[in-house]
CSV table of C-alpha atoms in Angstrom, one decimal:
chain,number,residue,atom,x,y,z
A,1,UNK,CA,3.0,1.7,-28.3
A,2,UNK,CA,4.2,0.2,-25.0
A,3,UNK,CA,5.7,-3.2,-25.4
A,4,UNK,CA,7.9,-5.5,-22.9
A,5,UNK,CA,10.3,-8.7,-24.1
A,6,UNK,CA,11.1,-10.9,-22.0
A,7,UNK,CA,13.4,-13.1,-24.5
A,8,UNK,CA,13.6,-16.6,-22.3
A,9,UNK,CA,10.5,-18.4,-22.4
A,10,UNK,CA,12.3,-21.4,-20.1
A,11,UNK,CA,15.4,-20.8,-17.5
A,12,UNK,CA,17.1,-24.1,-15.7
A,13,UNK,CA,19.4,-23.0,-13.2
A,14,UNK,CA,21.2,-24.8,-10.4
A,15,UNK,CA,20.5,-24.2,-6.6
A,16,UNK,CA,22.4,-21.6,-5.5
A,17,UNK,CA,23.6,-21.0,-8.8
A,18,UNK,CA,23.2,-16.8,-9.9
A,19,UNK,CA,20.5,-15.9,-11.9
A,20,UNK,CA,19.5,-13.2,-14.2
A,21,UNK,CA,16.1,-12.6,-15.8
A,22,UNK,CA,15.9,-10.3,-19.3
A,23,UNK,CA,13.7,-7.8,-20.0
A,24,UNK,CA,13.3,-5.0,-22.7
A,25,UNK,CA,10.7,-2.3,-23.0
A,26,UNK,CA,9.9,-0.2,-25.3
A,27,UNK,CA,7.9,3.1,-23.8
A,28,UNK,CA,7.5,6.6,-25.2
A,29,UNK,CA,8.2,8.4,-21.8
A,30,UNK,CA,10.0,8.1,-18.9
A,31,UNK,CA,8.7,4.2,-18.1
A,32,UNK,CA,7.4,2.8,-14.5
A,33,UNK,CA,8.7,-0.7,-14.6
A,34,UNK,CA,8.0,-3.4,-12.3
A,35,UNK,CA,8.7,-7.4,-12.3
A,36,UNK,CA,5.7,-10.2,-10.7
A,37,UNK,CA,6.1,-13.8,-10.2
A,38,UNK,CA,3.4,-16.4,-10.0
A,39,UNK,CA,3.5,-19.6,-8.2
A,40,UNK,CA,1.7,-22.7,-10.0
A,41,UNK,CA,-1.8,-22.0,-9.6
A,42,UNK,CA,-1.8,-18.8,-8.1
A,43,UNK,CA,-2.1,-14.9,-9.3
A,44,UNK,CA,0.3,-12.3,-9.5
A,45,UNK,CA,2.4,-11.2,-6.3
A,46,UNK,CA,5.1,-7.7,-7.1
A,47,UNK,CA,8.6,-8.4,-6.5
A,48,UNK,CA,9.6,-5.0,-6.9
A,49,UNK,CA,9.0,-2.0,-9.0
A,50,UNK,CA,11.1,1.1,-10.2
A,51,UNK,CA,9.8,4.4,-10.8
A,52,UNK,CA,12.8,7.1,-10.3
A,53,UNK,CA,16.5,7.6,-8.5
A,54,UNK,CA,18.2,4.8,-8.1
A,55,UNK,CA,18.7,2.5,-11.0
A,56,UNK,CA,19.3,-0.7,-8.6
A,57,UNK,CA,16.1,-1.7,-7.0
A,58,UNK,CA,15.9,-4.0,-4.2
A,59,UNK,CA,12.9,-6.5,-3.6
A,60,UNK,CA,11.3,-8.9,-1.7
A,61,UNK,CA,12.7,-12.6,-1.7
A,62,UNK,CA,16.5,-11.6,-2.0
A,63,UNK,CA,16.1,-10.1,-6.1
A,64,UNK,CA,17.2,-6.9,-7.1
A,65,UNK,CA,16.5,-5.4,-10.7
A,66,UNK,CA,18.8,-2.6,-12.5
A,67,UNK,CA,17.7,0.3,-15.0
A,68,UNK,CA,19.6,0.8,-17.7
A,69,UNK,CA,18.0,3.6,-19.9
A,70,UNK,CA,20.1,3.6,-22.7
A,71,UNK,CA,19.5,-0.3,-23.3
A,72,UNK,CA,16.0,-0.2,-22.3
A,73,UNK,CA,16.5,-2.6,-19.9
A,74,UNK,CA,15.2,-3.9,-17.0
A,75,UNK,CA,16.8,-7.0,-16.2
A,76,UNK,CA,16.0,-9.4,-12.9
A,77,UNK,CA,18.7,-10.8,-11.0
A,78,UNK,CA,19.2,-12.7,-7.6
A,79,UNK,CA,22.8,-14.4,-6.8
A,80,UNK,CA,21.9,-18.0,-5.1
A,81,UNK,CA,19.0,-19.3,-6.0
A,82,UNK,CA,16.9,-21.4,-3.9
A,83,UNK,CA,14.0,-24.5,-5.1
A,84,UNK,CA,11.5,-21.9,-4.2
A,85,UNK,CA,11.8,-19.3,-6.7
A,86,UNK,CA,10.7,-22.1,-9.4
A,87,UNK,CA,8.2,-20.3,-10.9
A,88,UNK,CA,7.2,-17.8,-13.5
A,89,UNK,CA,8.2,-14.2,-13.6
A,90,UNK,CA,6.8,-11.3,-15.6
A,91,UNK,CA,8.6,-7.9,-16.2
A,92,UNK,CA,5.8,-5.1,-17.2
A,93,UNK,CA,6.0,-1.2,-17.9
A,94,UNK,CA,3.0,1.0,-17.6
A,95,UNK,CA,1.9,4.7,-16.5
A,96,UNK,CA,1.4,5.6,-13.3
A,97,UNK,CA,-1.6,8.1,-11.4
A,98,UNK,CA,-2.8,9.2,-8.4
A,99,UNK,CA,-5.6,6.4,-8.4
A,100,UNK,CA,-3.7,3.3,-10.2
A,101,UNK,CA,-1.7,2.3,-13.0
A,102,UNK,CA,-2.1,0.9,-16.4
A,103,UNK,CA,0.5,-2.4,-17.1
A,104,UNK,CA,1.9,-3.4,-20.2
A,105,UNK,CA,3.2,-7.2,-19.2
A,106,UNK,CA,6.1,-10.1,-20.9
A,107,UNK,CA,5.0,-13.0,-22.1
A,108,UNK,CA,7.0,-13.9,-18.8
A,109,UNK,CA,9.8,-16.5,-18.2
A,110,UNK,CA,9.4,-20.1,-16.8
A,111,UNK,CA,12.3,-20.7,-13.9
A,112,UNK,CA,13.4,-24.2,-13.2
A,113,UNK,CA,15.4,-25.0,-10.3
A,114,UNK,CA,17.5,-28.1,-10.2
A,115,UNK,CA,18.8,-29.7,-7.2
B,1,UNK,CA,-7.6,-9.3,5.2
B,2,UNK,CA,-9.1,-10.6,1.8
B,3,UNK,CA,-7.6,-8.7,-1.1
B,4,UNK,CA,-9.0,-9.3,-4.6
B,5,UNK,CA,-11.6,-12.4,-4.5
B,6,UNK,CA,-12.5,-14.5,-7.5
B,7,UNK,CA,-15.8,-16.9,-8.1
B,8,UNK,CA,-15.7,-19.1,-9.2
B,9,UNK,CA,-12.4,-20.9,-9.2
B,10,UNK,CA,-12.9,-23.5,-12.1
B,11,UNK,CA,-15.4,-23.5,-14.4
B,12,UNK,CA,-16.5,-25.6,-17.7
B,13,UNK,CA,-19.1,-24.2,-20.2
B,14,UNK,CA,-20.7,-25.3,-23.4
B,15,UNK,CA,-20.2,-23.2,-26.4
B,16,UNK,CA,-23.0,-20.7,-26.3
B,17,UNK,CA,-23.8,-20.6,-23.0
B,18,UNK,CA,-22.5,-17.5,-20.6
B,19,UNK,CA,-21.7,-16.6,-17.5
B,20,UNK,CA,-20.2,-13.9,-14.9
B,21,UNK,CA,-16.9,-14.3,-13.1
B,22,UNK,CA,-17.1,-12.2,-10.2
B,23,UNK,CA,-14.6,-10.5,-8.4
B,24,UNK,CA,-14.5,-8.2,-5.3
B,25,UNK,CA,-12.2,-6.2,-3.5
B,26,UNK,CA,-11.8,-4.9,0.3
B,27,UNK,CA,-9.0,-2.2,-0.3
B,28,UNK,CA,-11.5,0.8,-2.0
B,29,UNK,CA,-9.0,0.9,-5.1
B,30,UNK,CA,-10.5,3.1,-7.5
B,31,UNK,CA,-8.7,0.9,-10.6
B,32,UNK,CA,-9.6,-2.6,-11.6
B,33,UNK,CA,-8.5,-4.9,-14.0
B,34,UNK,CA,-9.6,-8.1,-16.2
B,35,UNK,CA,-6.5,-10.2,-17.7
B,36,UNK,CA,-6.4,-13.3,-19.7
B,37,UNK,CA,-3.5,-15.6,-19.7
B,38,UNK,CA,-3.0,-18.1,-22.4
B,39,UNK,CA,0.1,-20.2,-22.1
B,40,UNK,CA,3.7,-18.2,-23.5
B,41,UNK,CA,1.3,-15.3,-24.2
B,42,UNK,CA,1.4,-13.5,-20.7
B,43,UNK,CA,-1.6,-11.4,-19.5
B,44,UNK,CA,-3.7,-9.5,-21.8
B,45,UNK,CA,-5.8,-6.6,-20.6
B,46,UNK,CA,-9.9,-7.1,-21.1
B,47,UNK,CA,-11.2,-4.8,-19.8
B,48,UNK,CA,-10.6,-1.9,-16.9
B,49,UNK,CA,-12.2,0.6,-15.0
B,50,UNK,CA,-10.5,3.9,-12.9
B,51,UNK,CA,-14.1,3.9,-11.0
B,52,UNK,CA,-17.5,3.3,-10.2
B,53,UNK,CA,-19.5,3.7,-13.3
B,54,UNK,CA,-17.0,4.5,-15.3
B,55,UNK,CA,-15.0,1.1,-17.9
B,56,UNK,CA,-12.8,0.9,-20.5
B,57,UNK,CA,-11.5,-1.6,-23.3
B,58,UNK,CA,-8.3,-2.9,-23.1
B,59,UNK,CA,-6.4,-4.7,-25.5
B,60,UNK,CA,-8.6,-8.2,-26.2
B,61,UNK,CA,-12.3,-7.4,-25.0
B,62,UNK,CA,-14.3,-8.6,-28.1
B,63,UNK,CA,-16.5,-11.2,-26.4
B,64,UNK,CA,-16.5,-9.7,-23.1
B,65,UNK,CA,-18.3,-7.5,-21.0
B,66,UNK,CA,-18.3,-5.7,-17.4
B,67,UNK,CA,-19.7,-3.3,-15.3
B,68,UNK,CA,-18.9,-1.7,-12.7
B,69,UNK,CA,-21.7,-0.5,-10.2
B,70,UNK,CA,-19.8,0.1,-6.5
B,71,UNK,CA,-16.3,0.5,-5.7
B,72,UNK,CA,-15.5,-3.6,-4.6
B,73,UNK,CA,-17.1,-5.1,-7.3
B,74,UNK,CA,-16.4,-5.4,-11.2
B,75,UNK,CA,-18.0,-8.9,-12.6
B,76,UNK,CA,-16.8,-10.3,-16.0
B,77,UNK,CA,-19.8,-11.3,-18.5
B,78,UNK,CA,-18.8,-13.5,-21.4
B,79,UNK,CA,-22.5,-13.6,-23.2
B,80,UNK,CA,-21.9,-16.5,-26.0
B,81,UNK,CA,-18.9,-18.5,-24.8
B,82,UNK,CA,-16.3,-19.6,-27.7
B,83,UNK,CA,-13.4,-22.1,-27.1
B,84,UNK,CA,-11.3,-19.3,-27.9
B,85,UNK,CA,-12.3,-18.0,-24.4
B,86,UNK,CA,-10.5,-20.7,-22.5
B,87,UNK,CA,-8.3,-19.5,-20.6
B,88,UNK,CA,-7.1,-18.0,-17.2
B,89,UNK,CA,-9.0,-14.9,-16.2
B,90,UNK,CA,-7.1,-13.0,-13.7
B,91,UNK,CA,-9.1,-9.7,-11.7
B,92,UNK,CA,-6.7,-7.0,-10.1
B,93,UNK,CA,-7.3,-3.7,-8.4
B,94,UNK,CA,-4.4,-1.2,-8.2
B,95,UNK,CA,-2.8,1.4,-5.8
B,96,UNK,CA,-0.9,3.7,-7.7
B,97,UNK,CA,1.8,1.7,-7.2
B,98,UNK,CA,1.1,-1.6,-7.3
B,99,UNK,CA,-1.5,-4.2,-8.7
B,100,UNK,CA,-2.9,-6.7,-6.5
B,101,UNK,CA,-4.3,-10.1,-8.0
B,102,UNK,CA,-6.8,-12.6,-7.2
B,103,UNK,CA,-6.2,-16.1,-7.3
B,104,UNK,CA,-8.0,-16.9,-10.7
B,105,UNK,CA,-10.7,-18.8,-12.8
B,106,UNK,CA,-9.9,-21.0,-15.0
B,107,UNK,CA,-12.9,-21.7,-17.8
B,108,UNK,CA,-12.7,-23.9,-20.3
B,109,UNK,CA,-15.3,-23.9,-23.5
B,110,UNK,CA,-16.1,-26.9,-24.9
């Protein structure tokens, strides 16, 4: 069965400081893999998303993710971190078709910013 | 350009009583999508469909039911409303490659 750990609930990192977000997956075939964040009271918005080539994946808001097959890993990172990215970010794994896709998501990971 | 719409946004209900959350699209995605999120849990899949007339269960949809008549809309019925049914309800439709979200309701059962 698919599955996804995301092993921090809470992070607290500095302004500007680096940051890196964990997540594992387990998935029986090759997986599409994709991290969201949500603001306080809002839904889901896609940060970015990795279905083939190159492991490194840019996103939207400066982060970047990288594949790593043989630790079924999927890991989030951005390197300066700004008191806007305080929120919560889920990693999730799912198939992909022509019409949609089918998510498997984290239990997700609280950020915290300090100033 | 509206996305994924959600009625209502709050809501508070009685145990016993039910209600629809409604939630329309404007982008003719064939997939749709009805999550729950409970705190530290992250979203659980209710229910889905890949198309008019056609649903599926996901992972929690004891208590729940939908329908799915045209193409923008999918409601969310909960017919006898439990405090285990507060909680977040999120709607979504897909492109193949990405899920879009609506904003939310959040219903609480008291």
């Amino acid at each position: 069965a698919q599955s996804v750990t995301q092993p921090d609930i809470h992070i607290t990192v500095s302004e500007g400081a680096s940051l890196e977000l964990r997540c594992n997956y387990s998935y029986g075939a090759t997986p599409y893999l994709f991290w969201y964040v949500q603001s306080p009271g809002q839904g889901l918005q896609l940060l970015l998303k990795y279905f083939s080539g190159d492991t490194l994946v840019q996103g939207i808001k400066g982060f970047e993710a990288e594949f790593k097959r043989s630790q079924s890993s999927f890991n989030l990172r951005k390197p300066s971190v700004h008191w806007s990215d305080a929120a919560e970010y889920f990693c999730a794994v799912g198939r992909v078709t022509e019409y949609g896709n089918k998510l498997v998501f984290g239990a997700g990971t609280i950020l915290r910013v300090k100033s | 350009n509206a996305g994924v719409t959600q009625t209502p946004k709050f809501r508070i209900l009685k145990i016993g009583q039910s209600m629809t959350l409604q939630c329309t699209q404007d982008m003719n995605h064939n997939y749709m999508y009805w999550y729950r999120q409970d705190p530290g849990m992250g979203l659980k899949l209710i229910y889905y469909s890949v198309g008019a007339g056609i649903t599926d269960k996901g992972e929690v949809p004891n208590g729940y039911n939908v329908s799915r008549s045209t193409t923008e809309d999918f409601p969310l019925r909960l017919e006898l409303a439990a405090p285990s049914q507060t909680s977040v309800y999120f709607c979504a439709s897909s492109s193949p490659y990405e899920q879009y979200f609506g904003p939310g309701t959040r219903l609480t059962v008291t």
